mmCIF file of C-alpha atoms in Angstrom:
data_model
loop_
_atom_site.group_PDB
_atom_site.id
_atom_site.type_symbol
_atom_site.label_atom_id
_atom_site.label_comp_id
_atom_site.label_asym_id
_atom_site.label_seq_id
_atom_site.Cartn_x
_atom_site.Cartn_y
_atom_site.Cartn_z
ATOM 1 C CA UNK A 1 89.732 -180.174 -62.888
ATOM 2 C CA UNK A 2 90.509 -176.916 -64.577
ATOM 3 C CA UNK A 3 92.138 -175.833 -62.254
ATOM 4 C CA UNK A 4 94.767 -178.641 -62.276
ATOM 5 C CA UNK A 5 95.546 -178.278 -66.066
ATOM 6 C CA UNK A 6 96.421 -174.958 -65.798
ATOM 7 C CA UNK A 7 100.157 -173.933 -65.066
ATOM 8 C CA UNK A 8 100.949 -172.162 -62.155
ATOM 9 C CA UNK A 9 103.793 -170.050 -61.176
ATOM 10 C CA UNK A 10 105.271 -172.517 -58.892
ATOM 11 C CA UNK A 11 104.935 -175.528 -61.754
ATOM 12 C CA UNK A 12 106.301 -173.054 -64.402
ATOM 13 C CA UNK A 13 109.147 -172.140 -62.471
ATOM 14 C CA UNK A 14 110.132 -175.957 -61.701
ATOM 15 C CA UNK A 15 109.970 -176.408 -64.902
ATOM 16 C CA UNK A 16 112.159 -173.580 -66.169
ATOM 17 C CA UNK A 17 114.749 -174.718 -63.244
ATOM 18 C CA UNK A 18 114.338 -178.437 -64.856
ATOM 19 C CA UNK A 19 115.332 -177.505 -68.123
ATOM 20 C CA UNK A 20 118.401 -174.846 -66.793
ATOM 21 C CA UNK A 21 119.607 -177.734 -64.758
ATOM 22 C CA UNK A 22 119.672 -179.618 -67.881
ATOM 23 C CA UNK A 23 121.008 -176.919 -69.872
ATOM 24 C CA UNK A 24 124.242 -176.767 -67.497
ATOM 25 C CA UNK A 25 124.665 -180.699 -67.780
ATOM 26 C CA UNK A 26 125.122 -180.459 -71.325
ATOM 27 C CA UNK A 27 127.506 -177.484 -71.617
ATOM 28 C CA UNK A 28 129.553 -178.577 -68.573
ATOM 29 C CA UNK A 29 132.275 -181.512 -69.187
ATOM 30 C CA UNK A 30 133.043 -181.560 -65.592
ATOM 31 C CA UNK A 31 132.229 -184.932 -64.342
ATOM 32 C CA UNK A 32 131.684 -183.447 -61.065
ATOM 33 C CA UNK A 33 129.337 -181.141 -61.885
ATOM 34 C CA UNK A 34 127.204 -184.015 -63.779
ATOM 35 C CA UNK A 35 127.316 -185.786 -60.410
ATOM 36 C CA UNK A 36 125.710 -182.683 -58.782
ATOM 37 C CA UNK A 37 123.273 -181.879 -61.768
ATOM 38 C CA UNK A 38 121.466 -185.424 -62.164
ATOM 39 C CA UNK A 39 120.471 -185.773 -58.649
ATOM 40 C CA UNK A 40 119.354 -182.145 -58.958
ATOM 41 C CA UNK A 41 117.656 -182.952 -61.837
ATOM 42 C CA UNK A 42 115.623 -185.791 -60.393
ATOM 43 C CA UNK A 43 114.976 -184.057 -57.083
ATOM 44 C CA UNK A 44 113.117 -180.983 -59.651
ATOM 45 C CA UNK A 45 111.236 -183.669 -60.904
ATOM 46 C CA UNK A 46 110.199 -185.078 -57.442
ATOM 47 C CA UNK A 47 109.277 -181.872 -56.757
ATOM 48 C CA UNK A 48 107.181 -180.945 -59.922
ATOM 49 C CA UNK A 49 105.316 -184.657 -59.560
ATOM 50 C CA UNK A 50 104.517 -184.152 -56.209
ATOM 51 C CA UNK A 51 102.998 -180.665 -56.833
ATOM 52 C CA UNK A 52 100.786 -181.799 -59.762
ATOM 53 C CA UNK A 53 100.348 -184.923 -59.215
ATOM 54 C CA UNK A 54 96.853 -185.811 -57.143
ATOM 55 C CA UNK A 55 97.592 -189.277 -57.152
ATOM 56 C CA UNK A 56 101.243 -188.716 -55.949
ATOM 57 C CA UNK A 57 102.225 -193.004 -57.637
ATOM 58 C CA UNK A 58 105.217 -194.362 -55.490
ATOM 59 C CA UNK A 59 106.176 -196.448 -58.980
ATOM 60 C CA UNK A 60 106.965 -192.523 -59.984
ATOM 61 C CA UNK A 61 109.063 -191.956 -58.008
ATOM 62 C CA UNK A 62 110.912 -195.655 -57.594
ATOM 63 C CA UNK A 63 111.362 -195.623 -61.637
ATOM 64 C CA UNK A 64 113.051 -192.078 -61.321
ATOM 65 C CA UNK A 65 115.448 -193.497 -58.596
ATOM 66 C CA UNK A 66 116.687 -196.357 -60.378
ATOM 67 C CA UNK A 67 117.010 -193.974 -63.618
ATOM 68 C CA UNK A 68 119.436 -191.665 -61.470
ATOM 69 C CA UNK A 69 121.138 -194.822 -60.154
ATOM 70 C CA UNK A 70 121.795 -195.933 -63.977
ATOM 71 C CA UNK A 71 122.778 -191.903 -65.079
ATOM 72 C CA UNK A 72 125.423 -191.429 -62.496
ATOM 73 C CA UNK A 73 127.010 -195.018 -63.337
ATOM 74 C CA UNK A 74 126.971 -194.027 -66.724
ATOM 75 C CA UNK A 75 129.380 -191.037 -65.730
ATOM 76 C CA UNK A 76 132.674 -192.830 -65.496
ATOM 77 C CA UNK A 77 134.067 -193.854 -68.442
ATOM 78 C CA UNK A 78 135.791 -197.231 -67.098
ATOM 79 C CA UNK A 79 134.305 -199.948 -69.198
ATOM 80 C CA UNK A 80 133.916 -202.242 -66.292
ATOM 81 C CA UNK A 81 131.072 -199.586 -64.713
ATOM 82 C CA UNK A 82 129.011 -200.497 -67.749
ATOM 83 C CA UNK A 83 127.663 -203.529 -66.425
ATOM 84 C CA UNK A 84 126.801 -201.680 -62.737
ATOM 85 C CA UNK A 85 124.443 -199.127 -64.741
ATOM 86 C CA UNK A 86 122.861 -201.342 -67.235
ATOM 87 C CA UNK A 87 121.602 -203.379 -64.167
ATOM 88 C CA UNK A 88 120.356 -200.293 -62.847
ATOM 89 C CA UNK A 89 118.879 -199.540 -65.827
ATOM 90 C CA UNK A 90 117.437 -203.110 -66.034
ATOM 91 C CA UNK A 91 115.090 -202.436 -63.185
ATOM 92 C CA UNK A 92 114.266 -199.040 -64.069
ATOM 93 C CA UNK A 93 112.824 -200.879 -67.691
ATOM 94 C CA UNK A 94 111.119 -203.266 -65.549
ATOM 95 C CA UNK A 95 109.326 -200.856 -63.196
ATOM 96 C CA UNK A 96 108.918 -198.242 -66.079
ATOM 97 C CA UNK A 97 106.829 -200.801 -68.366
ATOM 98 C CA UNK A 98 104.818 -201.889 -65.433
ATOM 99 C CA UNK A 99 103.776 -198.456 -65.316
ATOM 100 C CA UNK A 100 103.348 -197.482 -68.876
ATOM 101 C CA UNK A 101 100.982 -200.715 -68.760
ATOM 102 C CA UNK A 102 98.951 -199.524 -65.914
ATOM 103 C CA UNK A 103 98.444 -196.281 -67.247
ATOM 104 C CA UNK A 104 97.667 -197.211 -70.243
ATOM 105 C CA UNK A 105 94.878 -200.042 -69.482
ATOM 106 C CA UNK A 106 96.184 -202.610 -72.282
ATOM 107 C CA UNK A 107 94.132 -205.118 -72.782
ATOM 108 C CA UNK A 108 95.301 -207.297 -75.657
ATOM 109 C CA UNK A 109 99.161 -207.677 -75.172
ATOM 110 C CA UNK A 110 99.511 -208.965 -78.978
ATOM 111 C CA UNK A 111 99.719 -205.926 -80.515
ATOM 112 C CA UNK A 112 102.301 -204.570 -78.529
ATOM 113 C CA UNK A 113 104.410 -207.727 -79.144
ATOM 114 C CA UNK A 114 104.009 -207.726 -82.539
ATOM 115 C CA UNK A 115 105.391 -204.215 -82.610
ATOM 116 C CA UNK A 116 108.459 -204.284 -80.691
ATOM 117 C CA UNK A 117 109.953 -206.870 -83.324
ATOM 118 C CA UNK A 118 110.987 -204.674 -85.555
ATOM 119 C CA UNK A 119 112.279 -202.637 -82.774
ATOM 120 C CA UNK A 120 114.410 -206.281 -81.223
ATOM 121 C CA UNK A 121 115.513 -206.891 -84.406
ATOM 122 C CA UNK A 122 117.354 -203.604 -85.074
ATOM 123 C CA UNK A 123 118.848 -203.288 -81.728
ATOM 124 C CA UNK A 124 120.340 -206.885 -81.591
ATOM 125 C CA UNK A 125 121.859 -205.945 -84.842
ATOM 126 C CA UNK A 126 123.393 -202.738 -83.324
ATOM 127 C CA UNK A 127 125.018 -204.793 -80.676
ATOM 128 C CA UNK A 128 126.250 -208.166 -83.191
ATOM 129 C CA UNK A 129 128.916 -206.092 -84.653
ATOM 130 C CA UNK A 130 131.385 -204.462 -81.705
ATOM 131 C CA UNK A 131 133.616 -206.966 -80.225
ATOM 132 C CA UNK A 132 134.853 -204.679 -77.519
ATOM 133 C CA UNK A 133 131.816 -205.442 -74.789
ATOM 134 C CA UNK A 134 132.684 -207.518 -71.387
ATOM 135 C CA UNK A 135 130.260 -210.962 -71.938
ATOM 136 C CA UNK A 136 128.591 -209.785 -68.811
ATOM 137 C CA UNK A 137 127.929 -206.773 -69.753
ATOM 138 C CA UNK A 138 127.182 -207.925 -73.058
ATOM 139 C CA UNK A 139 124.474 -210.241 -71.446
ATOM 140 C CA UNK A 140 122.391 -207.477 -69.836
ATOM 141 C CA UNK A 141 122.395 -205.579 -72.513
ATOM 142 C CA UNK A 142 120.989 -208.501 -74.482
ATOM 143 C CA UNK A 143 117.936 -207.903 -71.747
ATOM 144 C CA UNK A 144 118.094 -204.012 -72.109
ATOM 145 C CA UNK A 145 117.569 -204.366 -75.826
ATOM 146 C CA UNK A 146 114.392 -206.956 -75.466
ATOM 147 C CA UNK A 147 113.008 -204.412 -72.620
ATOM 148 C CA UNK A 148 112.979 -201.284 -74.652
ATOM 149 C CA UNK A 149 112.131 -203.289 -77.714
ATOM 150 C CA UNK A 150 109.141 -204.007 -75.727
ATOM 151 C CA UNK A 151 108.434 -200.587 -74.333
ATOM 152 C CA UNK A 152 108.948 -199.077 -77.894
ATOM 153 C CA UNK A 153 106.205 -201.900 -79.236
ATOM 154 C CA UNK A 154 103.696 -201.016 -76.221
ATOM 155 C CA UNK A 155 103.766 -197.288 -77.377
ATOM 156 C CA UNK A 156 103.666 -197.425 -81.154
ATOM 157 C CA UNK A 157 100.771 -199.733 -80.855
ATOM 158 C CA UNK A 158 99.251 -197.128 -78.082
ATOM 159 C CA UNK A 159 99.488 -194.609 -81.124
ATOM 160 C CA UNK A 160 98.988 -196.263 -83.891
ATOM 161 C CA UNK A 161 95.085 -198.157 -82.048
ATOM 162 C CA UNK A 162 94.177 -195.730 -79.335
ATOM 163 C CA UNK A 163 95.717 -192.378 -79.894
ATOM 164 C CA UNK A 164 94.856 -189.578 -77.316
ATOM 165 C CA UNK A 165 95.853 -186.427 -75.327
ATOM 166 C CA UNK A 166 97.837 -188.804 -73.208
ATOM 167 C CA UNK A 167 99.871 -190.920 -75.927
ATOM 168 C CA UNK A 168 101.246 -187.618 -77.633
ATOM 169 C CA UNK A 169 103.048 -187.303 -74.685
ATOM 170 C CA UNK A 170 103.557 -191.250 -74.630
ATOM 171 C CA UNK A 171 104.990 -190.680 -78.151
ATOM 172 C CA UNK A 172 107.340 -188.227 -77.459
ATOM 173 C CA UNK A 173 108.598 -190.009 -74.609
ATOM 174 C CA UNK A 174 109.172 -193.305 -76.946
ATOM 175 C CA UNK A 175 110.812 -191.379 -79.995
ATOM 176 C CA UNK A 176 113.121 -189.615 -77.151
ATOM 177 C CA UNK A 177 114.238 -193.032 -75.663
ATOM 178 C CA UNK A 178 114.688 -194.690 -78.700
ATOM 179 C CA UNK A 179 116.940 -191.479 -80.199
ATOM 180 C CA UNK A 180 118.641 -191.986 -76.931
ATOM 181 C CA UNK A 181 118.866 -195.676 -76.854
ATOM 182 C CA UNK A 182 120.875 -195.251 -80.476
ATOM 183 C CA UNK A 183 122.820 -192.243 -79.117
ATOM 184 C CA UNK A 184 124.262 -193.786 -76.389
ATOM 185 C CA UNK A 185 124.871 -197.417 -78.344
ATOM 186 C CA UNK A 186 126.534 -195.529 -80.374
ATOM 187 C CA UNK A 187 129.266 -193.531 -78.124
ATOM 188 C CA UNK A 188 129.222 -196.874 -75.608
ATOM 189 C CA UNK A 189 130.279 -199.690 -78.522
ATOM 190 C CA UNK A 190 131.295 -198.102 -81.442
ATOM 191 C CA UNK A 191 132.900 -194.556 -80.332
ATOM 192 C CA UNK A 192 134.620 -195.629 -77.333
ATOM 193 C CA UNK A 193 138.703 -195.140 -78.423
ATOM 194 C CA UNK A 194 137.806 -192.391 -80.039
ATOM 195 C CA UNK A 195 137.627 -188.694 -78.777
ATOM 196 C CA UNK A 196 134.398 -187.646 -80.387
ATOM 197 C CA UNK A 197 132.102 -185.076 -77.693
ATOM 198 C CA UNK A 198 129.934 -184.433 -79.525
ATOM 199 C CA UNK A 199 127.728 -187.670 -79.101
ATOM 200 C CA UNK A 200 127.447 -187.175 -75.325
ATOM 201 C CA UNK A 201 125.755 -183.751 -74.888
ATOM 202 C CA UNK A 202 122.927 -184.927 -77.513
ATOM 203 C CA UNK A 203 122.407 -188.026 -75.318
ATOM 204 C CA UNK A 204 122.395 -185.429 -72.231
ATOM 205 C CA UNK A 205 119.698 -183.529 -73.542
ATOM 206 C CA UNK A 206 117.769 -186.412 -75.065
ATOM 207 C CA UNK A 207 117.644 -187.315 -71.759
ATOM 208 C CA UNK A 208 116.188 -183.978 -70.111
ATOM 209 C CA UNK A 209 113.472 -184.595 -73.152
ATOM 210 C CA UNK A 210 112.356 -188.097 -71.898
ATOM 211 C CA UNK A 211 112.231 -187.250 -68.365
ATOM 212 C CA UNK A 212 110.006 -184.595 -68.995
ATOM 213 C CA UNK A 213 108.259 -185.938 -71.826
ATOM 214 C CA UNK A 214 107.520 -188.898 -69.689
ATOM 215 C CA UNK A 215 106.325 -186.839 -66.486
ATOM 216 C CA UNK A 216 103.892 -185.227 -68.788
ATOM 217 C CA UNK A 217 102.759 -188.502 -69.877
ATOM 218 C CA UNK A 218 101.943 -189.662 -66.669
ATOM 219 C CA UNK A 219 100.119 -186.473 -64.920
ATOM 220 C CA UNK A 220 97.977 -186.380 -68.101
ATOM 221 C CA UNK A 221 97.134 -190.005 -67.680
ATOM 222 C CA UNK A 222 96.187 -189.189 -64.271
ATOM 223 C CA UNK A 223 94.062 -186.017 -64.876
ATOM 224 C CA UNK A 224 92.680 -187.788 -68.013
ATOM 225 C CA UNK A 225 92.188 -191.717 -66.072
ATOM 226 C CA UNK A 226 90.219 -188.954 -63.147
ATOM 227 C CA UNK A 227 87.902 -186.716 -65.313
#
């Protein structure tokens, strides 16, 4: 086992390519070089699971799929492709709390409820104001916001009652996704008409953060769940 916790040249250098590839997505405003970088991205990631990972979860790398599916929908900036990514996104959430829940051995679901309310509340406030969202559209988002409303609940509570080696990660991984979340509400419903760029590179690199952050999560659940 101490063998597997320690970097090695290979995981390093998958790694450093992760983070270049990530690097280039956020300088570049070339929508066909994001189209080449996320799949690149992913398939890094694919890699650098597959190498660490003992365990080797097909949820891994379903969750990632959908999450590329919902990333290059989210390239276009047609209004109408919206709705296409957010239900890509919906069954990324879906697969990615089953997950989080599985790794994480949760017991009593109460907690986690209780702290995603706070979470709902602020969201659905976000998204009462702009009048500019398609209703269908608007509809799955309405689902988007209870699903990371109740991802964000399931890892504060994970912090806040059982904090480990394995929920720093989980932590960073939540505050990521919820900077994102607001990031990308943000630029989506509020920024839209205007030509402000600055929004979309911080929600690019958010992004490289959670997909890492949440990699680490899970292969030190795994080396943790197998000591």
């Amino acid at each position: 086992m101490k063998v597997l916790n320690k970097e090695t040249t290979l995981e390093k250098s998958l790694i450093a390519l992760f983070f270049l590839m990530g690097f280039i997505e956020v300088v570049s405003d070339d929508s066909y070089i994001q189209y080449t970088i996320k799949p690149l991205q992913i398939m890094l990631l694919f890699a650098l699971y597959s190498y660490t990972s003992i365990r080797k979860n097909p949820l891994f790398f379903i969750n990632m799929i959908f999450l590329l599916i919902g990333r290059m929908l989210f390239v276009p900036k047609e209004k109408h492709m919206l709705f296409y990514a957010l239900i890509a996104v919906f069954f990324h959430r879906i697969i990615e709390i089953y997950y989080v829940i599985k790794l994480t051995k949760i017991k009593d679901y109460i907690p986690p409820l209780l702290a995603s309310i706070p979470f709902l509340i602020y969201f659905l406030y976000l998204v009462s104001i702009p009048d500019s969202v398609l209703i269908r559209s608007y509809l799955i988002l309405i689902v988007q916001i209870v699903l990371i409303s109740v991802l964000s609940g399931i890892i504060l509570s994970q912090y806040l009652l059982t904090f480990n080696r394995k929920d720093i990660w989980l932590f960073v991984y939540g505050i990521m996704s919820l900077m994102q979340t607001f990031v990308i509400f943000i630029e989506k419903f509020y920024l839209s008409d205007f030509k402000i760029t600055s929004l979309r590179p911080m929600a690019l690199f958010l992004n490289t953060i959670v997909c890492f952050s949440f990699y680490k999560f899970v292969i030190t659940t795994e080396r943790l769940n197998d000591d």
